[in-house]
Backbone as ProteinMPNN parsed JSONL, in Angstrom:
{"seq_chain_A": "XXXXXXXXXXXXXXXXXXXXXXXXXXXXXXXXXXXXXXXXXXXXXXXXXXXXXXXXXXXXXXXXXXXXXXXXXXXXXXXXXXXXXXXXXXXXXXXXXXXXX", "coords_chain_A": {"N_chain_A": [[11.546, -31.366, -31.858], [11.131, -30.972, -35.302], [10.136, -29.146, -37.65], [9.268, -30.434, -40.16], [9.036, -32.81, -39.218], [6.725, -32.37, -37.837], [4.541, -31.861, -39.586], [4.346, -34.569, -40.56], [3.087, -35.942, -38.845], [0.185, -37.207, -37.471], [-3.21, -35.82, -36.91], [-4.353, -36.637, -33.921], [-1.692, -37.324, -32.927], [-1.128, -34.711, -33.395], [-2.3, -33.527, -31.363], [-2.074, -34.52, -29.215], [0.741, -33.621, -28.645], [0.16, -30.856, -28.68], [-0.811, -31.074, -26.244], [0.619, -31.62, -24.28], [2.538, -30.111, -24.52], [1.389, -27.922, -23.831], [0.61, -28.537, -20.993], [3.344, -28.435, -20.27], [3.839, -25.9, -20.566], [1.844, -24.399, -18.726], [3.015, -25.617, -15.922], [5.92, -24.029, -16.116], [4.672, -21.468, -16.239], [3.762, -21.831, -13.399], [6.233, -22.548, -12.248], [7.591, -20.213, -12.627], [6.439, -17.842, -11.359], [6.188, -19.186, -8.355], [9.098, -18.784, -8.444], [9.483, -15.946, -8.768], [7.905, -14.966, -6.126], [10.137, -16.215, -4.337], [11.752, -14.197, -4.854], [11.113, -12.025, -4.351], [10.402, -12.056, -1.457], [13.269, -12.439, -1.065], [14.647, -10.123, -1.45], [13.214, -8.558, -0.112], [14.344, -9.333, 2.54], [16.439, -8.265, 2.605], [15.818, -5.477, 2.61], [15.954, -5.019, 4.737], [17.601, -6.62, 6.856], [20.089, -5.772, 8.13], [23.786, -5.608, 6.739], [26.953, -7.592, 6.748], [28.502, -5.753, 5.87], [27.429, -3.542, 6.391], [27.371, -3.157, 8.75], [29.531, -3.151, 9.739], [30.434, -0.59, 8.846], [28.465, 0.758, 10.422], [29.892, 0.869, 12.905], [32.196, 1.645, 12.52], [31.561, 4.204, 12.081], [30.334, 5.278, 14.411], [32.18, 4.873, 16.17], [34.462, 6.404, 15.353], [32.88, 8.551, 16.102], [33.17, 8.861, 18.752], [35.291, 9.107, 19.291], [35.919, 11.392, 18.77], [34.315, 12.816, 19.908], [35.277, 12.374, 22.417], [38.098, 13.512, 22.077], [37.553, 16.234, 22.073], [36.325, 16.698, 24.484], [38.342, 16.267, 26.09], [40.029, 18.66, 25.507], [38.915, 20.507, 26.259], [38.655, 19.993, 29.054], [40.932, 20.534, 29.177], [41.68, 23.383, 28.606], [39.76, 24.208, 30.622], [41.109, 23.208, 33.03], [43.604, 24.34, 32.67], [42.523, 27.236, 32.749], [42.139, 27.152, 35.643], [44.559, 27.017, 36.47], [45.719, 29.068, 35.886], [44.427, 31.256, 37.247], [44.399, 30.539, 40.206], [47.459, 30.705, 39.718], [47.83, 33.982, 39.5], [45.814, 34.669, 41.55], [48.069, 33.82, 43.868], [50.116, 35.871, 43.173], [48.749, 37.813, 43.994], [47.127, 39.293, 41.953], [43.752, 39.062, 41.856], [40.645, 38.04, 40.927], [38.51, 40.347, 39.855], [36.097, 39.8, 39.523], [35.822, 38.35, 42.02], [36.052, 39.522, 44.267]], "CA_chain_A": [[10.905, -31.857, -33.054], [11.328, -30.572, -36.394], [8.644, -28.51, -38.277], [9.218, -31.335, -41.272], [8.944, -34.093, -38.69], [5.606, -31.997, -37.176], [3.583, -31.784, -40.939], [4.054, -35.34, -41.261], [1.794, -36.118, -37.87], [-1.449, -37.131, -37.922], [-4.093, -35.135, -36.14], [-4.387, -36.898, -32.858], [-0.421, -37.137, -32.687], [-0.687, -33.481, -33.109], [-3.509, -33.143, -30.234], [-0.96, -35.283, -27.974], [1.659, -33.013, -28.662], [-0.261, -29.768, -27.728], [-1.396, -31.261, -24.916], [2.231, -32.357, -23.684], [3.536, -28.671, -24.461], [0.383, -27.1, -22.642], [0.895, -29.201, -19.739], [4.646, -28.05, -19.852], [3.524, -23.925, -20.09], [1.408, -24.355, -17.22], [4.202, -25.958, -15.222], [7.046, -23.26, -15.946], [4.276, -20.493, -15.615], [3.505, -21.684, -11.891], [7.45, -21.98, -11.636], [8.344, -18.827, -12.654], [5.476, -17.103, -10.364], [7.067, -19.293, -7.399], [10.569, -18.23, -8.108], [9.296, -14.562, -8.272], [8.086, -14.982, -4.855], [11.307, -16.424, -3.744], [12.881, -13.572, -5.121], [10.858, -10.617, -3.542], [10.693, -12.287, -0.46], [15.061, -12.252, -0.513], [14.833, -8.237, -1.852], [12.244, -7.686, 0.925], [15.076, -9.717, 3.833], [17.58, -7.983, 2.247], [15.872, -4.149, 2.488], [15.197, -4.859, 6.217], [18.558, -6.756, 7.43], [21.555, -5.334, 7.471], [24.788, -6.868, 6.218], [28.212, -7.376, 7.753], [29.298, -4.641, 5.466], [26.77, -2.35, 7.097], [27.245, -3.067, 10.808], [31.216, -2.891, 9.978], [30.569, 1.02, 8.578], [28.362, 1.727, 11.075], [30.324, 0.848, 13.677], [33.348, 2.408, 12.251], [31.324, 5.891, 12.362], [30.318, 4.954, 15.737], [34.055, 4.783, 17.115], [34.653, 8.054, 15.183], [32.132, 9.662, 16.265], [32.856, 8.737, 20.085], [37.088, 9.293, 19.68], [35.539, 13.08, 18.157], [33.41, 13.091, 21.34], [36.51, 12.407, 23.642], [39.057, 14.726, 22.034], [36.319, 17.48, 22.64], [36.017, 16.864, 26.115], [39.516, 15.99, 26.556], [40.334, 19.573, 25.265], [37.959, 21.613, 27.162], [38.957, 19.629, 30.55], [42.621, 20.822, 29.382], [41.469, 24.255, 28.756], [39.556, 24.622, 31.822], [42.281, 22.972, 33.808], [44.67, 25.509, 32.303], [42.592, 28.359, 33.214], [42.044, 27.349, 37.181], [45.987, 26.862, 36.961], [46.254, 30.488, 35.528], [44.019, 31.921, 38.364], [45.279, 30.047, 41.256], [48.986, 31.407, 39.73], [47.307, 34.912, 39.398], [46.032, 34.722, 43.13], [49.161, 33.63, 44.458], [51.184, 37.307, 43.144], [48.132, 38.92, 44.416], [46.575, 39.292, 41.186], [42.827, 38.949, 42.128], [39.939, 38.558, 39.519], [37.729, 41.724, 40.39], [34.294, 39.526, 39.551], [35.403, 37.048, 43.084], [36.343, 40.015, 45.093]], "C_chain_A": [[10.939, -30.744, -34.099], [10.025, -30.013, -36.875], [8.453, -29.245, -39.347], [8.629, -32.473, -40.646], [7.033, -33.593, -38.353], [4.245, -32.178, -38.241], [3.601, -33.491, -40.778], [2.798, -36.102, -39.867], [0.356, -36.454, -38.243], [-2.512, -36.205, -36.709], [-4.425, -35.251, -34.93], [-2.915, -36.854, -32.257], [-0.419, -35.719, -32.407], [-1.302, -32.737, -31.558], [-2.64, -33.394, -29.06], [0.303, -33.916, -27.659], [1.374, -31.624, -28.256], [-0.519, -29.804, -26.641], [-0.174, -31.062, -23.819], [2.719, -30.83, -23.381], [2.555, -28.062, -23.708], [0.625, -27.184, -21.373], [2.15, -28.496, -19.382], [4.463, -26.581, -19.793], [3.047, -23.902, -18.883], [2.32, -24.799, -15.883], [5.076, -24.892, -14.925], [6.194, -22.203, -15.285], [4.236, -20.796, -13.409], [4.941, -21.703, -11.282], [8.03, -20.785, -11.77], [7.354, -18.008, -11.796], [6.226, -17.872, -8.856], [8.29, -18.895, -6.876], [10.474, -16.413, -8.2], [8.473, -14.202, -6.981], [9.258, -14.783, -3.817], [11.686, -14.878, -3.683], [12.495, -11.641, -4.427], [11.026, -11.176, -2.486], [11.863, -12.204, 0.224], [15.077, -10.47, -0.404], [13.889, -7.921, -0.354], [13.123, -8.066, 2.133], [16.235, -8.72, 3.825], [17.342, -6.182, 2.422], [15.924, -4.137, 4.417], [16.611, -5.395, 7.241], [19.521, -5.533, 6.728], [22.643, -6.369, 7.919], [25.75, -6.665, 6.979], [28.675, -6.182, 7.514], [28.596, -3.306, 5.955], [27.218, -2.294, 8.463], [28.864, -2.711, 10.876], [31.089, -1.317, 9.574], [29.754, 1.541, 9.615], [28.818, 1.346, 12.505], [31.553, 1.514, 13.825], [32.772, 4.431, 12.965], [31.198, 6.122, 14.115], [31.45, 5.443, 16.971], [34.133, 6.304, 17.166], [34.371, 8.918, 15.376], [32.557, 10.062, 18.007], [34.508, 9.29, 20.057], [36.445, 11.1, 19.47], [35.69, 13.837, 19.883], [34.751, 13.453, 22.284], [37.809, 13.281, 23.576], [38.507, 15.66, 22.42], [36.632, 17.535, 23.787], [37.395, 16.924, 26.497], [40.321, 17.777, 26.546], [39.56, 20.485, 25.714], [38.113, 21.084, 28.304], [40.289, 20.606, 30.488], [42.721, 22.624, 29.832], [40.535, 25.024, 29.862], [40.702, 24.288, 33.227], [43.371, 24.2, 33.9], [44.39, 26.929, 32.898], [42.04, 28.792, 35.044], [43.316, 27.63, 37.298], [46.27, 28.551, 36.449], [45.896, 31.522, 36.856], [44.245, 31.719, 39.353], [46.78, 30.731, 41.055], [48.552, 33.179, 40.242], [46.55, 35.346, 40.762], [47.08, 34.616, 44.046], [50.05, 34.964, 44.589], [49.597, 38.175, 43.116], [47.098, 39.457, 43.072], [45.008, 39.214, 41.015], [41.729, 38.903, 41.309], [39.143, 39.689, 40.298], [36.343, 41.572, 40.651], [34.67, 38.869, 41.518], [35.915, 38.531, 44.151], [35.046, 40.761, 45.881]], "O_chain_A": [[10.767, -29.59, -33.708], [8.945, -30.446, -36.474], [7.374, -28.953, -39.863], [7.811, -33.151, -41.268], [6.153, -34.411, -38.622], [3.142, -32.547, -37.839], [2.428, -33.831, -40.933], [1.777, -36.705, -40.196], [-0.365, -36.006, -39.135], [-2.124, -36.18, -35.541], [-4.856, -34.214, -34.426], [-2.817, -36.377, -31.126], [0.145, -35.321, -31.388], [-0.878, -31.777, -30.915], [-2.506, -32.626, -28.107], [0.578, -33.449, -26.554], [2.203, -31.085, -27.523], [-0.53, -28.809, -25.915], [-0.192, -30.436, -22.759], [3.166, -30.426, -22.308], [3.027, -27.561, -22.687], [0.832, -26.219, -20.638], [2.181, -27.938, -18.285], [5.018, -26.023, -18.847], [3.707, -23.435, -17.954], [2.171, -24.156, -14.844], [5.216, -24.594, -13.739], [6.484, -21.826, -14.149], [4.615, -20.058, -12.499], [5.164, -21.164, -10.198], [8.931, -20.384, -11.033], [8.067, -17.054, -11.485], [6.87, -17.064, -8.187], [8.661, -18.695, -5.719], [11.361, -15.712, -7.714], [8.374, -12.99, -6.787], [9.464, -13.925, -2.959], [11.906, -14.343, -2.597], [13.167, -10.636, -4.193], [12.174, -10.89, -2.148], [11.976, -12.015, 1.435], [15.453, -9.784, 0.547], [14.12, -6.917, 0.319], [12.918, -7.277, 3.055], [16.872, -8.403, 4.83], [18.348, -5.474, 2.398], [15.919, -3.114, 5.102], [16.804, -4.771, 8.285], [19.661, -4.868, 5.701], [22.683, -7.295, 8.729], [25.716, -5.786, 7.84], [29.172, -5.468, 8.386], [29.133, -2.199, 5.908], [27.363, -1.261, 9.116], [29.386, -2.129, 11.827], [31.926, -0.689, 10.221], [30.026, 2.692, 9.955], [27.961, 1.56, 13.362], [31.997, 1.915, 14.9], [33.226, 5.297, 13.714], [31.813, 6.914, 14.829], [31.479, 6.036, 18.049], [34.018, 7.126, 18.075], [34.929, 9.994, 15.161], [32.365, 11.173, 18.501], [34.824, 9.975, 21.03], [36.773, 11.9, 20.345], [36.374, 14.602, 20.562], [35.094, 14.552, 22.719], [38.453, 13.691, 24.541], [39.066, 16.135, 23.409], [37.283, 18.501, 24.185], [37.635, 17.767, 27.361], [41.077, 18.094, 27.463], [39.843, 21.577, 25.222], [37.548, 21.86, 29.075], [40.67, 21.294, 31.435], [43.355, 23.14, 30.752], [40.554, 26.25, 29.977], [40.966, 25.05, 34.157], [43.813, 24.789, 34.886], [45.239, 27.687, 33.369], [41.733, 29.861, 35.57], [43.572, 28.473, 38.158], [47.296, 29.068, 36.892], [46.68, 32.314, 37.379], [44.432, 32.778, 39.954], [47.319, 31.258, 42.028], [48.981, 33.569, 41.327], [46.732, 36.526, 41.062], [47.028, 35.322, 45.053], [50.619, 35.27, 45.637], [49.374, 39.059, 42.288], [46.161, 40.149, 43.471], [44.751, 39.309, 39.815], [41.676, 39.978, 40.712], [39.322, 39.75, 41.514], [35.565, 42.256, 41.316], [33.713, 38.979, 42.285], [36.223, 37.988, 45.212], [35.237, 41.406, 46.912]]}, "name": "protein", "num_of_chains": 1, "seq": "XXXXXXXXXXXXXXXXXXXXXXXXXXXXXXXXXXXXXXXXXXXXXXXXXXXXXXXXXXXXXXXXXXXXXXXXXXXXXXXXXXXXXXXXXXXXXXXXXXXXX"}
């Protein structure tokens, strides 16, 4: 409605017409307080799950962290392996360590 169309009203028309738009504020206000519910309630699912894209990175580190793990070990089995096979050679030509004697 027009602000030309609104002057020509009569006084109870105009009463109707506040009423109508009151009615309609009170409406949006209680929808916009509902949909800011909604909308913490998602932010509050959303600080507390995690997403695919989380569980896929931390599963990635996961791996990486465990392949780390297993080269480690894999390389200190090698290097202890290596140095029974040095002392076993080193016993064999008589070589003796001096701590096992």
């Amino acid at each position: 409605m027009t602000e030309k169309q609104l002057k020509h009203l009569k006084r109870a028309e105009l009463i109707d017409v506040l009423f109508f738009m009151r009615k309609e504020l009170d409406r949006l206000h209680q929808e916009n307080e509902e949909l800011k519910v909604k909308l913490e309630n998602i932010s509050n699912k959303q600080n507390t799950v995690l997403t695919d894209e989380d569980i896929d990175k931390l599963s990635k580190s996961i791996e990486q962290s465990v392949l780390r793990y297993l080269e480690k070990s894999e390389k200190r089995n090698n290097s202890y392996e290596k140095s029974e096979e040095e002392a076993e050679a080193a016993e064999d030509f008589g070589f003796a360590d001096s701590t096992t004697a």
